[in-house]
PDB file of C-alpha atoms and ligand atoms in Angstrom:
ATOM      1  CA  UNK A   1       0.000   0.000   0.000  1.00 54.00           C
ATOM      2  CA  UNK A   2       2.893   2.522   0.786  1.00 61.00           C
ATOM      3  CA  UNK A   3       5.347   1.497  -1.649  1.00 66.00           C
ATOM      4  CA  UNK A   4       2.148   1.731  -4.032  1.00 70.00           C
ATOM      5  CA  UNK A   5       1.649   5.565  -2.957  1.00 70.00           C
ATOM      6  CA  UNK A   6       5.008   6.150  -3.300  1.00 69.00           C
ATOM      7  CA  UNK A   7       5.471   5.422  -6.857  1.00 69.00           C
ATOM      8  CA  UNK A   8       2.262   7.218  -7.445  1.00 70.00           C
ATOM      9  CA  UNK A   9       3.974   9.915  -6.112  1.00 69.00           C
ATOM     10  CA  UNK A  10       6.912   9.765  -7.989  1.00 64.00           C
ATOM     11  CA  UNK A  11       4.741   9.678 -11.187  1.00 66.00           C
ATOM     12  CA  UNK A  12       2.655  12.685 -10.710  1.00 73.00           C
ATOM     13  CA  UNK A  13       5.786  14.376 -10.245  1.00 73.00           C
ATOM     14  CA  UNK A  14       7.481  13.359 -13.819  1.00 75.00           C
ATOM     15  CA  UNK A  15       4.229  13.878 -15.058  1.00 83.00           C
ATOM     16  CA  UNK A  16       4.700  17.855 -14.851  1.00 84.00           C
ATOM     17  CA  UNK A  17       8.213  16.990 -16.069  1.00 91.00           C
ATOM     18  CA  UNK A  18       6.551  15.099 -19.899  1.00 93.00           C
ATOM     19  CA  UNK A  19       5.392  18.784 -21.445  1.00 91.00           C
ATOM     20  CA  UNK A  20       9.408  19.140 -21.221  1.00 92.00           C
ATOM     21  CA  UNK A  21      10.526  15.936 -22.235  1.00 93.00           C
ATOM     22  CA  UNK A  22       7.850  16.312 -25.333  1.00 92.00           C
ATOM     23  CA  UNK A  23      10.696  18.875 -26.609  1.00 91.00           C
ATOM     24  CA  UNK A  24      12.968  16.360 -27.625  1.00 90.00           C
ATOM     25  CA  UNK A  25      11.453  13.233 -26.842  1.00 92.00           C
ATOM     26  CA  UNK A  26       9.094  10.774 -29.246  1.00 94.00           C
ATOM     27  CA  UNK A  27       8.298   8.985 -25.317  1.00 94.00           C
ATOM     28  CA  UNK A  28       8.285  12.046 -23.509  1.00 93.00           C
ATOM     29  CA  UNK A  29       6.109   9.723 -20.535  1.00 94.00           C
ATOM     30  CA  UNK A  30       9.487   7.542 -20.031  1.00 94.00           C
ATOM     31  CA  UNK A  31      11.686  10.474 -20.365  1.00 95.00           C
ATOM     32  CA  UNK A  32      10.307  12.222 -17.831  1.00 95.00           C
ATOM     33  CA  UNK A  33      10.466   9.408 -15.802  1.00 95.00           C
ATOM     34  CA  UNK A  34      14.214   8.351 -16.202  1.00 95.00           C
ATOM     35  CA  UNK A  35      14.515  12.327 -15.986  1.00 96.00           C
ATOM     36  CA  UNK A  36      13.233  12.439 -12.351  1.00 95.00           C
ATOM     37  CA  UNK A  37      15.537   9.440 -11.335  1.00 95.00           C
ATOM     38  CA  UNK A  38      18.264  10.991 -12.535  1.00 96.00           C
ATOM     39  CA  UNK A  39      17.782  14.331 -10.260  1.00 97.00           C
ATOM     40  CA  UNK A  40      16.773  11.629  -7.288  1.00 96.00           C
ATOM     41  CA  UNK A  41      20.320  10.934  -8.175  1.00 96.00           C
ATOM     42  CA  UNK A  42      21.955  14.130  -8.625  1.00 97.00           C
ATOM     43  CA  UNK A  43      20.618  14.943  -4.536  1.00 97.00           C
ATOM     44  CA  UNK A  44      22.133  12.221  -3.506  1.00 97.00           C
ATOM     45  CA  UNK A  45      25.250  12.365  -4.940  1.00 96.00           C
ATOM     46  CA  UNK A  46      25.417  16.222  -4.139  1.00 96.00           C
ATOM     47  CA  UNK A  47      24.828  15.296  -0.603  1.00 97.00           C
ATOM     48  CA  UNK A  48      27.275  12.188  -0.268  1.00 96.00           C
ATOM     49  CA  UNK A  49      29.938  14.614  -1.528  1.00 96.00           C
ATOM     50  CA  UNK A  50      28.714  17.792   0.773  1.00 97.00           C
ATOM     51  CA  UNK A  51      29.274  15.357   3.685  1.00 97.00           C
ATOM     52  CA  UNK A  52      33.025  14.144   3.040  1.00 96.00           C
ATOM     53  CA  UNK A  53      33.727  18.038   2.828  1.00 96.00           C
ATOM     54  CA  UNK A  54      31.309  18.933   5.783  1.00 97.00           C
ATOM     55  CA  UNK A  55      29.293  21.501   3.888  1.00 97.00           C
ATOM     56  CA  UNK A  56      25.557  21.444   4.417  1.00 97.00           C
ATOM     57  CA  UNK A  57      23.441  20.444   0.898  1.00 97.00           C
ATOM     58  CA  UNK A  58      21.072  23.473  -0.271  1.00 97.00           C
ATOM     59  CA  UNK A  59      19.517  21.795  -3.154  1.00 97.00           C
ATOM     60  CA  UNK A  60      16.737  20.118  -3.151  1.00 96.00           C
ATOM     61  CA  UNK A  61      15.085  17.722  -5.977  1.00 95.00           C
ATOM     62  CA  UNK A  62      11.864  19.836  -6.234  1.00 94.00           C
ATOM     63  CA  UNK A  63      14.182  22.569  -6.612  1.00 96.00           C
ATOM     64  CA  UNK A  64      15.724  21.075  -9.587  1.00 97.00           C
ATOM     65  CA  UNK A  65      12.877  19.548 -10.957  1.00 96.00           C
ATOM     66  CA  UNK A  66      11.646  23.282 -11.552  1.00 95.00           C
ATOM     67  CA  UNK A  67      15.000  24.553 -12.895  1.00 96.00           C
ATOM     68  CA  UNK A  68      15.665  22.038 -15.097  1.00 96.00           C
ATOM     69  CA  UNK A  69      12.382  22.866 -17.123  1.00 95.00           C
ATOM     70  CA  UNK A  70      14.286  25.469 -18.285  1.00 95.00           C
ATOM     71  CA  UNK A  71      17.070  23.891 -20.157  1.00 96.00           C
ATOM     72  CA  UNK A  72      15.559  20.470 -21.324  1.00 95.00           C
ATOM     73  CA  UNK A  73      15.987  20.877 -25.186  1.00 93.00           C
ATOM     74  CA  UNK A  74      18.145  24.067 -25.084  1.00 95.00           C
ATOM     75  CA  UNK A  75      21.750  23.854 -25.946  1.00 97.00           C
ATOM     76  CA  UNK A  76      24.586  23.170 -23.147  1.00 97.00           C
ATOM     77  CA  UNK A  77      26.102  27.060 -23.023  1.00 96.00           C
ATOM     78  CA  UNK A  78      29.190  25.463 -23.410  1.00 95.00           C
ATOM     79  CA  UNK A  79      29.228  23.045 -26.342  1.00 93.00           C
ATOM     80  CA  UNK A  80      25.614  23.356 -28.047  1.00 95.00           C
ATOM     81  CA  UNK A  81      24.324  20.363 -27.705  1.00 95.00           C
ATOM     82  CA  UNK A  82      20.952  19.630 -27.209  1.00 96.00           C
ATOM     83  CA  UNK A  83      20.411  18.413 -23.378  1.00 96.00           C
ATOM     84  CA  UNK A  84      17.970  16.114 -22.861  1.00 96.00           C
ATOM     85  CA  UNK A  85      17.189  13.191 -19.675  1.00 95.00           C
ATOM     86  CA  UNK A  86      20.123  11.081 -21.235  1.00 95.00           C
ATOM     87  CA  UNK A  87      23.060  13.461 -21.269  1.00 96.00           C
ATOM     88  CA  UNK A  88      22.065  16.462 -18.641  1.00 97.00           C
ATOM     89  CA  UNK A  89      24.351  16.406 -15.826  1.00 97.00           C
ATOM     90  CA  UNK A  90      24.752  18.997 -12.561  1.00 98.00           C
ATOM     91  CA  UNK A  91      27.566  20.838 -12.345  1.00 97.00           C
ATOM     92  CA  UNK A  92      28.641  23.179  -9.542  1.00 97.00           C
ATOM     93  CA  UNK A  93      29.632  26.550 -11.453  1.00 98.00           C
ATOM     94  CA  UNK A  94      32.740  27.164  -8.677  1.00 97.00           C
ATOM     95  CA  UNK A  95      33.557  23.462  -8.117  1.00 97.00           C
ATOM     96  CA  UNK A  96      33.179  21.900  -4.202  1.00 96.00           C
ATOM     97  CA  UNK A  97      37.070  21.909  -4.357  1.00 94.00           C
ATOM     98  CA  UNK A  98      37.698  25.497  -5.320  1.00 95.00           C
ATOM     99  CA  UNK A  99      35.246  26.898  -2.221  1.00 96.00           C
ATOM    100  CA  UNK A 100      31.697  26.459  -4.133  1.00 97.00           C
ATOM    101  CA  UNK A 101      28.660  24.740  -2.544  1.00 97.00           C
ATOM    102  CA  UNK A 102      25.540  23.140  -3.469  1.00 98.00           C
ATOM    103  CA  UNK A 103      23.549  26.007  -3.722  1.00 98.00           C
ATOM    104  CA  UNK A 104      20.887  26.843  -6.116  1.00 97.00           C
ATOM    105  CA  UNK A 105      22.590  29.579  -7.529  1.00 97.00           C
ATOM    106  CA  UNK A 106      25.907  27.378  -7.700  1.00 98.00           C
ATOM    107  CA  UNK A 107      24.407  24.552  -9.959  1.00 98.00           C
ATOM    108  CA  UNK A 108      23.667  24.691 -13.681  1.00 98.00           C
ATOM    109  CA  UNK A 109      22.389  21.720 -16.009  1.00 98.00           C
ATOM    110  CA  UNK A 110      24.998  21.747 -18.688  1.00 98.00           C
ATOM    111  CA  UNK A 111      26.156  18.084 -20.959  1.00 97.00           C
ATOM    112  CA  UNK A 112      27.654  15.021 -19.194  1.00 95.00           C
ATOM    113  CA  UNK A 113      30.847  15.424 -21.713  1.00 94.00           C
ATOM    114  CA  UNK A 114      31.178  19.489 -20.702  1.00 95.00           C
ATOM    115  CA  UNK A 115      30.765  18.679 -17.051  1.00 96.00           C
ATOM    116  CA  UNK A 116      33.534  16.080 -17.185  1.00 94.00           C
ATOM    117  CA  UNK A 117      36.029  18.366 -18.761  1.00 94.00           C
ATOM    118  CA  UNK A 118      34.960  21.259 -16.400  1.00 95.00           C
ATOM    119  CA  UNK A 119      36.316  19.330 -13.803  1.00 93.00           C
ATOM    120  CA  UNK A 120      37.514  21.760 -11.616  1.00 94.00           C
ATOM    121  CA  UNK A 121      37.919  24.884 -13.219  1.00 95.00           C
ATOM    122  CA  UNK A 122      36.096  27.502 -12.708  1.00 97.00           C
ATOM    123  CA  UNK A 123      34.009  28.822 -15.511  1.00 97.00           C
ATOM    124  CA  UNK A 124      35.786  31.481 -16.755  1.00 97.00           C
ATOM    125  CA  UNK A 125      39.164  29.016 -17.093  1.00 97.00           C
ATOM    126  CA  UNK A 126      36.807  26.156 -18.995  1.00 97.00           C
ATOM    127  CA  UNK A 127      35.541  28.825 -21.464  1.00 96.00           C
ATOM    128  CA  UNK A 128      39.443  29.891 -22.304  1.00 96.00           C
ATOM    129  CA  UNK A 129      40.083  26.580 -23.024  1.00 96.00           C
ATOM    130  CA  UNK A 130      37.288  26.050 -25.107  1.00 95.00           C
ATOM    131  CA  UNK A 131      37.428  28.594 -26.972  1.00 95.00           C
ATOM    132  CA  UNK A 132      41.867  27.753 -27.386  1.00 96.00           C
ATOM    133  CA  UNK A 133      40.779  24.027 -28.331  1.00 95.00           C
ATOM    134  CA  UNK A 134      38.461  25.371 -30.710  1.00 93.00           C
ATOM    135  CA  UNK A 135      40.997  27.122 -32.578  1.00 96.00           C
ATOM    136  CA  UNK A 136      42.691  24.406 -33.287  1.00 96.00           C
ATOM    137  CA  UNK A 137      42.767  22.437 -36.012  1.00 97.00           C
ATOM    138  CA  UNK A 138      40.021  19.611 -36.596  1.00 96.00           C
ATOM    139  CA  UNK A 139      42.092  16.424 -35.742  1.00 96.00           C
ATOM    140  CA  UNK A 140      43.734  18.287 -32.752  1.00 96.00           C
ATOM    141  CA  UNK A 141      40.349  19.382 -31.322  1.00 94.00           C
ATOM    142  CA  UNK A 142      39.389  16.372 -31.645  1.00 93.00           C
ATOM    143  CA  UNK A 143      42.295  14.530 -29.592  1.00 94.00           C
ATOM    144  CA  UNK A 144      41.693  17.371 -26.867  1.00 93.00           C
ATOM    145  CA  UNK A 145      38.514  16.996 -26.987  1.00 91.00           C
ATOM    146  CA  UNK A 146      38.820  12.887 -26.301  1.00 91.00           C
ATOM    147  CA  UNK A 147      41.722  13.521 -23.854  1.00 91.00           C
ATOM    148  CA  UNK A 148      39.636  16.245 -21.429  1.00 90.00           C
ATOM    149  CA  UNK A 149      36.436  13.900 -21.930  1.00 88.00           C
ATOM    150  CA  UNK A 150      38.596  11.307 -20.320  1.00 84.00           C
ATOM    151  CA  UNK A 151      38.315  12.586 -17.031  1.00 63.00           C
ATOM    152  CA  UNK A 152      36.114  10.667 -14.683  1.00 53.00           C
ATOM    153  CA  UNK A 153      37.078   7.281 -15.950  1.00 44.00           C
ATOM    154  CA  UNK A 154      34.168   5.903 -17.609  1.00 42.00           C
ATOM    155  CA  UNK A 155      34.236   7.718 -21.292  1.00 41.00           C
ATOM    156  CA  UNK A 156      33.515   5.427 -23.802  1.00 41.00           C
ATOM    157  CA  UNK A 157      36.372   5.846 -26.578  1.00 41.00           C
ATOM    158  CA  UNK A 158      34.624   4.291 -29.283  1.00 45.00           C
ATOM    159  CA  UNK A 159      31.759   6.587 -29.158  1.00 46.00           C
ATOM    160  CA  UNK A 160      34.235   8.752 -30.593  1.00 44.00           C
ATOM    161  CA  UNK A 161      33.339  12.608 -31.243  1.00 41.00           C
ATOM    162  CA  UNK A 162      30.101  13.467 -30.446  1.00 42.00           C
ATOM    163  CA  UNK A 163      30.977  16.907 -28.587  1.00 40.00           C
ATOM    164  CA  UNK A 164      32.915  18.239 -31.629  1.00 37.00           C
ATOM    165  CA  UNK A 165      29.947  17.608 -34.215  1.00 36.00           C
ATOM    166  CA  UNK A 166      27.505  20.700 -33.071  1.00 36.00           C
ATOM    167  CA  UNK A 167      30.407  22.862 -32.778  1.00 35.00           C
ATOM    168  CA  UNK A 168      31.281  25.131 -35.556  1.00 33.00           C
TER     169      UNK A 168
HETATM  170 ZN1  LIG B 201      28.303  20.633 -23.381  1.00 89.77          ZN
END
């Protein structure tokens, strides 16, 4: 009976997510719902990460379940591509190790690939080098590109370049 009101729950609230999801999104029913796991997700690894460094979590999933409305088939301000439930990811503009927290005015929705470059610059240094890789030429934006991706571990190689191919 619980669990049962639970997941009802837990669909109402993807439901107001699906108008969103219908952006991009031929099922936008089970991308909203793989879209509200994800944030589930995003708390909770925001908070396990708060903890180790003792900071107190200010986000909250209904807080991101509104701001994310906003960006669901927009382009990532960094690399253009179009985010939807699959590759949106939460990044902390100042990064927990450079002094930022989990704040709502400290977390933007920008592409898995972008977030795992940012890594810990700050935004000003990840737009210099963005704009520097872009400069050069295609092959060696490319490699860049793959290298800076590589950062977290678990970047699939032969997926190859699919940052580089909405940039101009
Ligand atoms: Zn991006």
């Amino acid at each position: 009976m619980k669990a049962k009101k639970k997941t009802k729950q837990r669909e109402r609230k993807s439901d107001a997510l699906i108008v969103y999801c219908a952006k991009y999104s031929k099922r936008p029913k089970l991308a909203s719902v793989r879209l509200d796991k994800k944030l589930v997700n995003m708390i909770n690894t925001c908070r396990t990460r708060d903890k180790k460094l003792e900071l107190q979590t200010l986000i909250t999933t209904s807080m991101l379940r509104e701001k994310v409305k906003h960006v669901l088939g927009e382009p990532c301000k960094y690399c253009g591509t179009i985010l939807d439930h699959n590759n949106i990811s939460l990044d902390h503009i100042v990064p927990l190790a450079r002094g930022g927290n989990s704040s709502e005015a400290n977390v933007q929705f920008i592409c898995n690939i972008c977030n795992r470059q940012k890594d810990k610059m700050l935004e000003q240094e990840f737009k210099q080098l963005k704009e520097l890789i872009n400069s050069f030429s295609e092959i060696s934006r490319i490699y860049v590109n793959r290298k800076l991706s590589m950062n977290g571990g678990h970047y699939d190689l032969s997926k190859g370049t699919q940052t580089e191919s909405k940039e101009g």
